[in-house]
Short mmCIF file of C-alpha atoms in Angstrom, two decimals:
data_model
loop_
_atom_site.label_atom_id
_atom_site.label_comp_id
_atom_site.label_asym_id
_atom_site.label_seq_id
_atom_site.Cartn_x
_atom_site.Cartn_y
_atom_site.Cartn_z
CA UNK A 1 -36.07 -24.44 -221.97
CA UNK A 2 -38.98 -21.93 -222.19
CA UNK A 3 -38.44 -18.79 -220.67
CA UNK A 4 -42.27 -18.66 -219.00
CA UNK A 5 -44.07 -21.51 -218.51
CA UNK A 6 -47.85 -21.95 -216.75
CA UNK A 7 -49.01 -25.24 -216.24
CA UNK A 8 -52.33 -26.21 -215.62
CA UNK A 9 -53.27 -22.62 -213.63
CA UNK A 10 -56.45 -22.51 -212.31
CA UNK A 11 -57.41 -19.42 -210.51
CA UNK A 12 -60.61 -18.26 -207.92
CA UNK A 13 -61.50 -15.11 -207.01
CA UNK A 14 -64.10 -16.37 -204.28
CA UNK A 15 -66.09 -18.37 -206.42
CA UNK A 16 -65.69 -17.14 -209.71
CA UNK A 17 -63.31 -19.96 -211.52
CA UNK A 18 -61.18 -16.96 -213.33
CA UNK A 19 -58.42 -19.06 -215.28
CA UNK A 20 -59.17 -22.58 -216.02
CA UNK A 21 -56.77 -24.86 -216.28
CA UNK A 22 -53.96 -22.73 -218.37
CA UNK A 23 -50.92 -24.45 -219.94
CA UNK A 24 -48.72 -22.05 -222.26
CA UNK A 25 -44.95 -21.92 -222.71
CA UNK A 26 -42.90 -18.80 -223.71
CA UNK A 27 -39.93 -18.46 -225.63
CA UNK A 28 -37.36 -16.13 -224.70
CA UNK A 29 -37.06 -12.52 -226.40
CA UNK A 30 -40.43 -13.09 -227.90
CA UNK A 31 -43.86 -10.87 -227.70
CA UNK A 32 -46.66 -12.65 -226.66
CA UNK A 33 -49.94 -11.15 -226.90
CA UNK A 34 -52.93 -12.06 -225.03
CA UNK A 35 -56.55 -11.05 -226.74
CA UNK A 36 -59.79 -12.01 -225.70
CA UNK A 37 -63.34 -10.15 -224.49
CA UNK A 38 -63.56 -7.56 -221.25
CA UNK A 39 -63.73 -10.39 -218.35
CA UNK A 40 -62.09 -13.11 -219.94
CA UNK A 41 -59.09 -13.79 -217.73
CA UNK A 42 -56.03 -12.39 -220.03
CA UNK A 43 -55.29 -9.65 -217.43
CA UNK A 44 -55.48 -12.01 -214.52
CA UNK A 45 -53.50 -14.36 -216.20
CA UNK A 46 -50.81 -11.61 -216.81
CA UNK A 47 -50.33 -10.68 -213.42
CA UNK A 48 -49.98 -14.07 -212.46
CA UNK A 49 -46.06 -13.67 -213.50
CA UNK A 50 -45.36 -10.74 -210.94
CA UNK A 51 -47.92 -12.17 -208.57
CA UNK A 52 -50.03 -9.12 -208.50
CA UNK A 53 -53.14 -11.14 -208.17
CA UNK A 54 -51.52 -11.65 -204.20
CA UNK A 55 -53.14 -8.22 -203.54
CA UNK A 56 -56.65 -9.11 -204.33
CA UNK A 57 -58.36 -10.27 -201.20
CA UNK A 58 -60.10 -14.20 -201.35
CA UNK A 59 -57.95 -15.18 -204.96
CA UNK A 60 -56.86 -18.69 -204.80
CA UNK A 61 -54.41 -19.83 -207.05
CA UNK A 62 -53.51 -23.72 -208.25
CA UNK A 63 -51.16 -25.18 -210.80
CA UNK A 64 -47.72 -24.13 -211.50
CA UNK A 65 -46.05 -20.57 -212.78
CA UNK A 66 -42.01 -20.96 -213.89
CA UNK A 67 -39.98 -18.40 -214.80
CA UNK A 68 -36.12 -19.25 -216.10
CA UNK A 69 -37.01 -23.31 -214.62
CA UNK A 70 -37.97 -21.58 -211.12
CA UNK A 71 -41.25 -22.09 -209.67
CA UNK A 72 -42.51 -18.40 -208.94
CA UNK A 73 -45.24 -19.61 -206.35
CA UNK A 74 -42.63 -21.67 -204.19
CA UNK A 75 -42.43 -20.67 -200.66
CA UNK A 76 -38.85 -19.96 -201.20
CA UNK A 77 -39.27 -17.29 -203.54
CA UNK A 78 -39.07 -13.56 -202.76
CA UNK A 79 -41.72 -11.72 -203.95
CA UNK A 80 -39.62 -8.57 -203.83
CA UNK A 81 -37.13 -10.34 -205.63
CA UNK A 82 -39.40 -11.92 -208.35
CA UNK A 83 -40.91 -8.48 -208.81
CA UNK A 84 -37.52 -7.03 -209.80
CA UNK A 85 -36.95 -9.86 -212.65
CA UNK A 86 -40.55 -9.51 -214.05
CA UNK A 87 -41.24 -5.46 -214.61
CA UNK A 88 -45.21 -3.99 -214.91
CA UNK A 89 -46.63 -1.55 -217.31
CA UNK A 90 -49.90 -0.97 -216.69
CA UNK A 91 -53.08 0.41 -218.35
CA UNK A 92 -53.42 3.92 -217.35
CA UNK A 93 -50.15 5.89 -217.35
CA UNK A 94 -49.12 6.08 -213.20
CA UNK A 95 -46.48 8.06 -213.25
CA UNK A 96 -45.36 9.18 -209.17
CA UNK A 97 -46.03 12.76 -208.50
CA UNK A 98 -42.36 12.90 -208.36
CA UNK A 99 -39.88 14.08 -210.99
CA UNK A 100 -39.09 12.68 -214.08
CA UNK A 101 -35.66 11.26 -212.60
CA UNK A 102 -36.69 10.20 -209.39
CA UNK A 103 -39.81 7.95 -211.68
CA UNK A 104 -36.76 6.00 -212.99
CA UNK A 105 -34.93 6.05 -210.09
CA UNK A 106 -37.44 4.86 -207.87
CA UNK A 107 -37.09 1.36 -208.60
CA UNK A 108 -33.58 1.64 -207.65
CA UNK A 109 -34.19 3.21 -204.50
CA UNK A 110 -36.59 1.05 -203.23
CA UNK A 111 -34.06 -1.89 -203.50
CA UNK A 112 -31.53 -0.08 -201.45
CA UNK A 113 -28.95 1.23 -204.38
CA UNK A 114 -27.82 4.54 -203.22
CA UNK A 115 -24.75 4.97 -205.63
CA UNK A 116 -25.29 8.21 -207.59
CA UNK A 117 -23.30 7.98 -210.32
CA UNK A 118 -24.82 4.32 -210.83
CA UNK A 119 -28.46 5.55 -210.55
CA UNK A 120 -27.74 8.66 -213.11
CA UNK A 121 -26.09 6.07 -215.13
CA UNK A 122 -29.45 3.77 -215.54
CA UNK A 123 -31.75 6.56 -215.69
CA UNK A 124 -30.23 7.63 -218.50
CA UNK A 125 -30.17 4.18 -220.13
CA UNK A 126 -33.32 3.36 -219.57
CA UNK A 127 -34.85 6.94 -220.84
CA UNK A 128 -32.88 6.09 -223.78
CA UNK A 129 -34.18 2.52 -223.76
CA UNK A 130 -37.65 3.93 -223.86
CA UNK A 131 -37.04 6.55 -226.70
CA UNK A 132 -37.81 9.28 -224.21
CA UNK A 133 -34.58 10.57 -223.36
CA UNK A 134 -34.63 13.08 -226.11
CA UNK A 135 -37.58 14.87 -225.20
CA UNK A 136 -36.75 14.97 -221.42
CA UNK A 137 -32.93 15.17 -221.17
CA UNK A 138 -33.18 19.09 -220.37
CA UNK A 139 -36.08 18.65 -217.56
CA UNK A 140 -34.99 15.47 -215.64
CA UNK A 141 -36.14 17.43 -212.59
CA UNK A 142 -39.34 18.93 -213.52
CA UNK A 143 -42.77 17.26 -212.63
CA UNK A 144 -43.21 13.67 -214.46
CA UNK A 145 -46.84 14.89 -214.13
CA UNK A 146 -46.02 17.88 -216.88
CA UNK A 147 -45.49 15.11 -219.40
CA UNK A 148 -47.68 14.43 -222.36
CA UNK A 149 -50.08 10.86 -221.99
CA UNK A 150 -47.84 8.94 -224.41
CA UNK A 151 -44.35 10.36 -222.95
CA UNK A 152 -45.75 9.31 -219.47
CA UNK A 153 -46.39 5.94 -220.50
CA UNK A 154 -42.90 5.71 -222.06
CA UNK A 155 -41.97 7.04 -218.65
CA UNK A 156 -43.44 3.69 -216.98
CA UNK A 157 -41.74 1.75 -219.11
CA UNK A 158 -38.46 3.47 -218.69
CA UNK A 159 -39.06 3.30 -214.92
CA UNK A 160 -40.00 -0.44 -215.17
CA UNK A 161 -36.60 -0.97 -217.17
CA UNK A 162 -34.67 0.26 -214.67
CA UNK A 163 -34.34 -2.47 -212.38
CA UNK A 164 -33.18 -4.48 -215.16
CA UNK A 165 -36.07 -7.01 -215.54
CA UNK A 166 -35.56 -10.00 -218.06
CA UNK A 167 -39.79 -10.31 -218.25
CA UNK A 168 -41.66 -7.43 -219.47
CA UNK A 169 -45.70 -7.68 -218.54
CA UNK A 170 -47.96 -5.03 -220.62
CA UNK A 171 -51.36 -4.50 -219.55
CA UNK A 172 -52.92 -2.50 -222.60
CA UNK A 173 -50.36 -0.31 -222.50
CA UNK A 174 -51.72 1.86 -225.26
CA UNK A 175 -55.23 1.76 -224.65
CA UNK A 176 -55.40 5.26 -223.07
CA UNK A 177 -53.25 6.89 -225.74
CA UNK A 178 -53.81 8.66 -229.13
CA UNK A 179 -52.82 6.81 -232.22
CA UNK A 180 -49.14 8.75 -232.76
CA UNK A 181 -48.25 7.75 -229.21
CA UNK A 182 -49.60 4.29 -229.51
CA UNK A 183 -47.35 4.13 -233.09
CA UNK A 184 -44.23 5.09 -230.79
CA UNK A 185 -45.19 2.47 -228.34
CA UNK A 186 -45.55 -0.31 -230.42
CA UNK A 187 -42.02 0.55 -232.02
CA UNK A 188 -40.51 0.51 -228.70
CA UNK A 189 -41.90 -3.22 -228.10
CA UNK A 190 -40.57 -4.21 -231.10
CA UNK A 191 -37.12 -2.86 -230.20
CA UNK A 192 -36.90 -3.85 -226.70
CA UNK A 193 -37.83 -7.78 -227.85
CA UNK A 194 -34.33 -7.62 -228.23
CA UNK A 195 -33.96 -7.61 -224.14
CA UNK A 196 -36.72 -8.53 -222.86
CA UNK A 197 -39.28 -11.34 -223.07
CA UNK A 198 -42.86 -9.69 -223.36
CA UNK A 199 -46.25 -10.44 -222.44
CA UNK A 200 -48.99 -7.81 -223.91
CA UNK A 201 -52.77 -7.84 -223.06
CA UNK A 202 -54.44 -6.06 -225.81
CA UNK A 203 -58.13 -5.10 -226.95
CA UNK A 204 -56.77 -3.98 -230.00
CA UNK A 205 -56.65 -6.75 -232.79
CA UNK A 206 -54.70 -5.20 -235.30
CA UNK A 207 -51.91 -4.10 -232.70
CA UNK A 208 -51.79 -7.79 -231.09
CA UNK A 209 -51.02 -8.94 -235.04
CA UNK A 210 -48.36 -5.87 -235.40
CA UNK A 211 -46.26 -6.41 -232.35
CA UNK A 212 -46.55 -9.86 -231.42
CA UNK A 213 -44.53 -13.19 -232.36
CA UNK A 214 -47.42 -15.59 -230.80
CA UNK A 215 -51.00 -15.07 -229.67
CA UNK A 216 -53.27 -16.28 -227.05
CA UNK A 217 -56.91 -16.26 -227.52
CA UNK A 218 -58.77 -16.42 -223.96
CA UNK A 219 -62.51 -16.95 -223.73
CA UNK A 220 -64.47 -17.06 -220.32
CA UNK A 221 -61.51 -18.31 -218.05
CA UNK A 222 -59.78 -21.05 -220.88
CA UNK A 223 -56.92 -20.38 -223.00
CA UNK A 224 -58.72 -21.18 -226.06
CA UNK A 225 -55.67 -21.18 -228.72
CA UNK A 226 -52.13 -20.46 -228.74
CA UNK A 227 -50.10 -20.36 -231.67
CA UNK A 228 -47.76 -17.83 -233.91
CA UNK A 229 -49.66 -14.33 -234.41
CA UNK A 230 -49.69 -15.50 -238.09
CA UNK A 231 -51.67 -18.58 -237.49
CA UNK A 232 -54.13 -17.06 -235.35
CA UNK A 233 -54.87 -14.25 -237.83
CA UNK A 234 -54.71 -16.12 -241.12
CA UNK A 235 -56.29 -19.68 -240.10
CA UNK A 236 -57.09 -20.11 -236.45
CA UNK A 237 -57.86 -23.79 -235.28
CA UNK A 238 -60.99 -23.16 -233.17
CA UNK A 239 -64.34 -21.54 -234.38
CA UNK A 240 -64.48 -19.28 -231.36
CA UNK A 241 -61.13 -17.58 -232.21
CA UNK A 242 -62.49 -17.20 -235.92
CA UNK A 243 -65.44 -15.63 -234.70
CA UNK A 244 -63.66 -13.37 -232.17
CA UNK A 245 -60.84 -12.01 -234.71
CA UNK A 246 -63.37 -11.55 -237.38
CA UNK A 247 -65.63 -9.42 -235.07
CA UNK A 248 -68.42 -11.35 -234.82
CA UNK A 249 -68.30 -10.92 -230.77
CA UNK A 250 -66.48 -9.20 -228.37
CA UNK B 1 -98.18 21.66 -223.58
CA UNK B 2 -99.85 21.02 -220.44
CA UNK B 3 -97.23 19.15 -219.00
CA UNK B 4 -94.52 21.05 -220.45
CA UNK B 5 -95.81 23.85 -218.18
CA UNK B 6 -96.00 21.98 -215.00
CA UNK B 7 -92.54 20.37 -215.72
CA UNK B 8 -91.17 24.03 -216.41
CA UNK B 9 -93.00 25.11 -212.92
CA UNK B 10 -92.00 22.24 -210.93
CA UNK B 11 -88.26 22.73 -211.92
CA UNK B 12 -88.20 26.27 -211.07
CA UNK B 13 -89.85 25.80 -207.60
CA UNK B 14 -87.22 23.46 -206.69
CA UNK B 15 -84.54 25.46 -207.98
CA UNK B 16 -85.53 28.25 -206.04
CA UNK B 17 -86.38 26.62 -202.70
CA UNK B 18 -82.51 25.28 -202.95
CA UNK B 19 -81.21 28.49 -203.60
CA UNK B 20 -83.13 30.38 -201.06
CA UNK B 21 -82.29 27.46 -198.61
CA UNK B 22 -78.31 27.86 -199.54
CA UNK B 23 -78.99 31.55 -198.85
CA UNK B 24 -80.43 31.05 -195.83
CA UNK B 25 -77.81 29.10 -194.38
CA UNK B 26 -74.81 31.54 -195.97
CA UNK B 27 -77.41 34.21 -194.04
CA UNK B 28 -77.11 32.80 -190.69
CA UNK B 29 -73.41 32.32 -191.21
CA UNK B 30 -72.36 36.20 -192.27
CA UNK B 31 -75.30 37.50 -189.33
CA UNK B 32 -73.20 35.60 -186.75
CA UNK B 33 -70.26 37.04 -188.06
CA UNK B 34 -71.61 40.10 -188.71
CA UNK B 35 -73.08 40.53 -184.86
CA UNK B 36 -69.63 39.58 -183.51
CA UNK B 37 -67.40 41.73 -185.70
CA UNK B 38 -69.76 44.61 -184.87
CA UNK B 39 -70.12 44.21 -181.09
CA UNK B 40 -66.44 43.11 -181.09
CA UNK B 41 -64.58 44.81 -183.44
CA UNK B 42 -64.64 48.27 -180.92
CA UNK B 43 -62.15 46.81 -178.05
CA UNK B 44 -59.85 45.02 -180.52
CA UNK B 45 -56.53 47.14 -180.86
CA UNK B 46 -52.87 46.22 -180.30
CA UNK B 47 -53.32 46.47 -176.42
CA UNK B 48 -55.99 43.87 -176.34
CA UNK B 49 -54.00 41.59 -178.05
CA UNK B 50 -50.74 42.31 -176.12
CA UNK B 51 -51.92 43.15 -172.74
CA UNK B 52 -52.79 40.99 -169.53
CA UNK B 53 -56.40 41.55 -168.17
CA UNK B 54 -56.67 43.84 -165.38
CA UNK B 55 -59.26 44.99 -163.34
CA UNK B 56 -61.14 41.93 -162.63
CA UNK B 57 -61.27 41.19 -166.32
CA UNK B 58 -63.01 44.05 -167.21
CA UNK B 59 -60.38 45.90 -168.74
CA UNK B 60 -56.75 44.98 -170.07
CA UNK B 61 -55.99 42.28 -172.99
CA UNK B 62 -56.41 38.61 -173.58
CA UNK B 63 -52.81 38.00 -174.38
CA UNK B 64 -52.46 35.13 -172.48
CA UNK B 65 -55.46 33.43 -173.21
CA UNK B 66 -54.71 33.87 -177.06
CA UNK B 67 -50.99 32.08 -176.26
CA UNK B 68 -52.96 29.59 -174.03
CA UNK B 69 -55.23 28.75 -177.22
CA UNK B 70 -52.27 28.55 -179.48
CA UNK B 71 -50.46 26.05 -177.10
CA UNK B 72 -53.01 24.03 -177.05
CA UNK B 73 -54.05 24.18 -180.73
CA UNK B 74 -50.07 23.20 -181.32
CA UNK B 75 -50.14 20.39 -178.30
CA UNK B 76 -53.28 18.75 -179.51
CA UNK B 77 -52.31 18.79 -183.28
CA UNK B 78 -48.99 17.14 -182.04
CA UNK B 79 -50.36 14.43 -180.50
CA UNK B 80 -53.60 14.02 -182.67
CA UNK B 81 -51.96 14.18 -186.21
CA UNK B 82 -49.44 11.61 -185.96
CA UNK B 83 -51.78 9.30 -184.33
CA UNK B 84 -54.56 9.38 -186.24
CA UNK B 85 -52.64 9.79 -189.66
CA UNK B 86 -50.73 6.32 -188.47
CA UNK B 87 -54.26 4.86 -187.60
CA UNK B 88 -55.70 6.05 -190.69
CA UNK B 89 -53.27 4.14 -192.82
CA UNK B 90 -53.38 0.78 -190.62
CA UNK B 91 -57.05 0.81 -191.11
CA UNK B 92 -56.95 1.78 -194.66
CA UNK B 93 -53.80 -0.08 -195.81
CA UNK B 94 -53.21 -2.80 -193.67
CA UNK B 95 -56.67 -4.18 -192.38
CA UNK B 96 -58.36 -5.98 -194.85
CA UNK B 97 -62.50 -5.03 -195.88
CA UNK B 98 -63.43 -7.14 -193.30
CA UNK B 99 -65.53 -6.98 -190.33
CA UNK B 100 -62.50 -5.91 -188.39
CA UNK B 101 -62.24 -3.09 -190.52
CA UNK B 102 -65.83 -2.10 -190.19
CA UNK B 103 -65.65 -2.59 -186.62
CA UNK B 104 -62.75 -0.18 -186.21
CA UNK B 105 -64.30 2.78 -188.35
CA UNK B 106 -67.83 1.93 -186.28
CA UNK B 107 -65.58 2.70 -183.03
CA UNK B 108 -64.16 5.62 -184.61
CA UNK B 109 -67.32 7.03 -185.42
CA UNK B 110 -68.60 6.44 -182.18
CA UNK B 111 -65.57 8.38 -180.77
CA UNK B 112 -66.31 11.12 -182.64
CA UNK B 113 -69.87 11.11 -181.45
CA UNK B 114 -69.33 11.38 -178.07
CA UNK B 115 -70.06 14.70 -176.03
CA UNK B 116 -67.15 17.11 -175.45
CA UNK B 117 -67.81 17.37 -171.73
CA UNK B 118 -67.32 13.51 -171.47
CA UNK B 119 -63.78 13.96 -173.14
CA UNK B 120 -63.25 16.64 -170.47
CA UNK B 121 -64.43 14.39 -167.39
CA UNK B 122 -62.28 11.65 -169.42
CA UNK B 123 -59.17 13.52 -169.69
CA UNK B 124 -59.51 14.98 -166.08
CA UNK B 125 -59.85 10.95 -164.78
CA UNK B 126 -56.86 9.94 -166.72
CA UNK B 127 -54.17 12.65 -167.46
CA UNK B 128 -54.96 14.93 -164.30
CA UNK B 129 -55.26 12.41 -161.55
CA UNK B 130 -54.47 9.01 -163.00
CA UNK B 131 -51.19 9.86 -164.48
CA UNK B 132 -50.27 12.99 -162.11
CA UNK B 133 -49.86 15.59 -165.18
CA UNK B 134 -52.34 18.17 -163.16
CA UNK B 135 -54.24 20.86 -164.54
CA UNK B 136 -51.73 21.76 -167.27
CA UNK B 137 -51.16 21.95 -171.23
CA UNK B 138 -50.21 18.49 -171.45
CA UNK B 139 -53.44 17.30 -169.85
CA UNK B 140 -55.69 19.69 -171.79
CA UNK B 141 -53.58 19.23 -175.53
CA UNK B 142 -53.72 15.32 -174.56
CA UNK B 143 -57.89 15.80 -173.83
CA UNK B 144 -58.35 18.08 -176.78
CA UNK B 145 -56.02 15.82 -178.80
CA UNK B 146 -58.80 12.74 -178.63
CA UNK B 147 -61.25 15.07 -179.24
CA UNK B 148 -59.29 15.93 -182.70
CA UNK B 149 -58.41 11.79 -183.45
CA UNK B 150 -61.56 11.03 -185.07
CA UNK B 151 -61.62 13.55 -187.65
CA UNK B 152 -58.06 13.04 -188.51
CA UNK B 153 -58.49 9.17 -188.75
CA UNK B 154 -61.57 9.55 -191.11
CA UNK B 155 -59.64 11.93 -193.31
CA UNK B 156 -56.55 9.85 -193.55
CA UNK B 157 -58.82 7.55 -194.44
CA UNK B 158 -60.85 8.96 -197.08
CA UNK B 159 -57.49 10.69 -198.44
CA UNK B 160 -55.95 7.05 -198.82
CA UNK B 161 -58.83 5.94 -200.35
CA UNK B 162 -59.06 8.98 -203.14
CA UNK B 163 -55.14 7.48 -204.67
CA UNK B 164 -55.95 5.31 -207.49
CA UNK B 165 -54.74 1.99 -206.85
CA UNK B 166 -52.70 1.44 -209.60
CA UNK B 167 -49.88 3.78 -208.04
CA UNK B 168 -49.76 1.19 -205.18
CA UNK B 169 -49.27 -1.76 -207.97
CA UNK B 170 -46.66 0.19 -209.80
CA UNK B 171 -44.68 0.45 -206.98
CA UNK B 172 -45.07 -3.00 -205.59
CA UNK B 173 -44.11 -3.98 -209.29
CA UNK B 174 -40.96 -2.00 -208.80
CA UNK B 175 -40.00 -4.59 -206.05
CA UNK B 176 -41.26 -1.82 -203.13
CA UNK B 177 -42.27 -3.09 -200.03
CA UNK B 178 -45.93 -2.13 -198.41
CA UNK B 179 -43.72 0.46 -196.06
CA UNK B 180 -41.78 2.04 -198.79
CA UNK B 181 -45.27 2.21 -201.29
CA UNK B 182 -46.53 4.24 -198.00
CA UNK B 183 -43.64 6.39 -196.91
CA UNK B 184 -43.01 7.41 -200.79
CA UNK B 185 -45.63 7.12 -202.77
CA UNK B 186 -49.41 7.21 -201.12
CA UNK B 187 -48.67 9.10 -198.24
CA UNK B 188 -46.85 12.31 -200.24
CA UNK B 189 -50.15 11.88 -202.61
CA UNK B 190 -52.49 11.72 -199.70
CA UNK B 191 -51.09 14.57 -197.72
CA UNK B 192 -52.87 17.56 -199.07
CA UNK B 193 -55.97 15.67 -198.40
CA UNK B 194 -55.40 15.11 -194.79
CA UNK B 195 -54.05 18.77 -193.98
CA UNK B 196 -57.88 19.53 -195.38
CA UNK B 197 -58.87 17.08 -191.92
CA UNK B 198 -56.16 19.09 -189.90
CA UNK B 199 -57.92 22.16 -190.52
CA UNK B 200 -61.38 20.80 -189.50
CA UNK B 201 -59.75 19.59 -186.37
CA UNK B 202 -57.98 22.71 -185.45
CA UNK B 203 -61.29 24.51 -186.12
CA UNK B 204 -62.73 21.88 -183.52
CA UNK B 205 -60.32 21.93 -181.24
CA UNK B 206 -59.78 25.89 -181.18
CA UNK B 207 -63.22 26.65 -179.79
CA UNK B 208 -63.99 23.74 -177.34
CA UNK B 209 -64.76 24.92 -173.64
CA UNK B 210 -65.70 21.60 -171.99
CA UNK B 211 -62.89 19.43 -172.53
CA UNK B 212 -60.47 22.25 -171.17
CA UNK B 213 -62.31 23.14 -168.15
CA UNK B 214 -61.33 20.17 -165.84
CA UNK B 215 -57.53 19.57 -167.25
CA UNK B 216 -56.15 22.93 -167.95
CA UNK B 217 -58.03 26.16 -167.91
CA UNK B 218 -57.50 28.83 -165.57
CA UNK B 219 -60.04 31.10 -164.65
CA UNK B 220 -57.62 34.05 -163.91
CA UNK B 221 -53.96 33.54 -164.68
CA UNK B 222 -52.04 36.71 -166.12
CA UNK B 223 -48.62 35.07 -166.63
CA UNK B 224 -47.32 33.04 -169.57
CA UNK B 225 -46.46 29.44 -169.21
CA UNK B 226 -43.15 28.45 -168.50
CA UNK B 227 -43.56 24.56 -169.23
CA UNK B 228 -46.29 21.91 -170.64
CA UNK B 229 -47.18 21.22 -166.96
CA UNK B 230 -48.42 25.01 -166.21
CA UNK B 231 -51.89 25.76 -166.45
CA UNK B 232 -53.27 28.47 -169.01
CA UNK B 233 -56.21 31.07 -169.96
CA UNK B 234 -57.65 30.11 -173.08
CA UNK B 235 -60.08 31.74 -175.19
CA UNK B 236 -63.27 29.76 -175.39
CA UNK B 237 -63.07 29.68 -171.56
CA UNK B 238 -62.17 32.91 -171.10
CA UNK B 239 -65.09 34.40 -172.96
CA UNK B 240 -67.54 31.70 -170.76
CA UNK B 241 -66.05 33.04 -167.37
CA UNK B 242 -66.70 36.83 -168.57
CA UNK B 243 -69.69 36.42 -169.64
CA UNK B 244 -71.35 34.22 -167.02
CA UNK B 245 -69.02 34.46 -163.91
CA UNK B 246 -66.92 37.30 -164.26
CA UNK B 247 -66.58 40.04 -161.81
CA UNK B 248 -68.66 42.21 -163.52
CA UNK B 249 -70.26 40.90 -166.35
CA UNK B 250 -71.91 44.17 -167.50
CA UNK B 251 -68.72 45.86 -167.72
CA UNK B 252 -66.92 43.37 -169.63
CA UNK B 253 -69.42 42.37 -172.31
CA UNK B 254 -67.47 44.28 -174.86
CA UNK B 255 -64.22 42.23 -174.01
CA UNK B 256 -66.25 39.32 -174.45
CA UNK B 257 -67.04 39.87 -177.87
CA UNK B 258 -63.80 41.24 -178.95
CA UNK B 259 -62.65 37.82 -177.11
CA UNK B 260 -65.04 36.05 -179.90
CA UNK B 261 -63.68 38.14 -182.59
CA UNK B 262 -59.92 37.28 -181.80
CA UNK B 263 -60.96 33.46 -181.54
CA UNK B 264 -62.76 33.43 -184.95
CA UNK B 265 -59.59 35.34 -186.36
CA UNK B 266 -57.15 32.48 -185.03
CA UNK B 267 -59.29 30.05 -186.56
CA UNK B 268 -59.79 31.83 -189.50
CA UNK B 269 -55.99 32.36 -189.86
CA UNK B 270 -54.89 29.00 -189.35
CA UNK B 271 -57.09 27.66 -191.95
CA UNK B 272 -55.63 30.05 -194.67
CA UNK B 273 -52.03 28.94 -193.61
CA UNK B 274 -53.26 25.37 -193.95
CA UNK B 275 -54.93 26.10 -197.15
CA UNK B 276 -51.73 27.66 -198.54
CA UNK B 277 -49.67 24.57 -197.55
CA UNK B 278 -52.13 22.14 -199.18
CA UNK B 279 -52.02 23.88 -202.25
CA UNK B 280 -48.64 24.11 -202.44
CA UNK B 281 -48.09 20.77 -201.98
CA UNK B 282 -51.06 20.14 -204.52
CA UNK B 283 -49.50 22.05 -206.82
CA UNK B 284 -45.62 20.95 -206.13
CA UNK B 285 -45.87 18.11 -208.74
CA UNK B 286 -47.96 19.10 -210.61
CA UNK B 287 -46.51 22.56 -212.57
CA UNK B 288 -42.66 23.37 -213.46
#
């Protein structure tokens, strides 16, 4: 069984047809990169899986999105429950203006967990998973705003991991970071796929090549090509993919 | 060469016009403050702010009016702040960007444009007579609160608008509800700017005369209030009274300027306190 599937998904923003009949199936514990020029629909597609598009006025979604065999747009799905299973990391590091500890604990607290020892334990585990523990273990009570951009982004990853999701959505997680921080995030993604199924939107072709197992190329709301990253980058089937990869447009 | 000269000339003319005009504005402010302070500071002393008025309000102090004004500021804020903030949250976070939101915003703007004497009449009709609160701190505070509402609502909206949407999304993405997101993320982040709105409305409320004229203000009442159903004296009304309809207007001229000085000082001190709180809240998360 596939971990994540989309079947003939169409999405409209008002009269704009943003996703056109997308079919994709993603295996468990893999990293899938979504690439394509700005406005091609890759972020919109990513945000289908934690129903973030629901927040936007005038969005209409058709078709089927399935995680662990369950339709996530069915009426019986509680959005809060879904979002606990599907974590998200955003383009700009956006830690809350709270302490480092409270940032990671946030997801637990809003989901009604009050057990102090458990929260402390989860915070430590997640900060370790996000490769941030050694840098912040002595200043957990300090503000997250005082961290560097790269540290903030790893904190946001730790925050997303705290509620034990099985899927991690990353929307250009390194685009606002310097090369060293980017390398750390990429290293982290590589390690995290042992435990999570990851979908990452990226503008950086080399990044897609380095971190992902499969790559999907979007263009004008269509999924042009979806294959192993190796195949996409060495021998793409579609000429548009080839043109994009080789930098002829984008 | 010719056009270069013209460019530089027109630039410096424009620059100096703007600079002079802004200096004029500052000049007006400082002349008003200077005039009042020079005329009024002579009567301001410890007795002036701690004693009851005497001899037909030509002597003694203005203690009850100071206390009255502080009561009215506190009362109106107690009323306007929670209601205004909640309305602002509702308008920005709960209504969609639709004709309904625009309608509510238009009505709020209109409320801000209503002359203060109309608020006074409305307050008298509703709070004093209909609800039977009488001439009291309660009636006056509610009336002044209505006056302050639009400012608080507007600044709350603006403060929420200034918060990057990605913070809300990050909270929702962790399974938080809208209410949890507002309570734990957006409202704390917006609070410093909301307090700016509070500062503005305190300034407005403390100086208003018309809304308290028929709802709370006493002409002469040399004692302190003991409950919210008591009348009080208030600084702006006291100033009006001793300048226009006192027992001896010429005698109490100095008192009038002194009252104006105290009123300005109260607004100034409250502004400084609110600013300190705002800075503390802004800084709280940025450093340490």
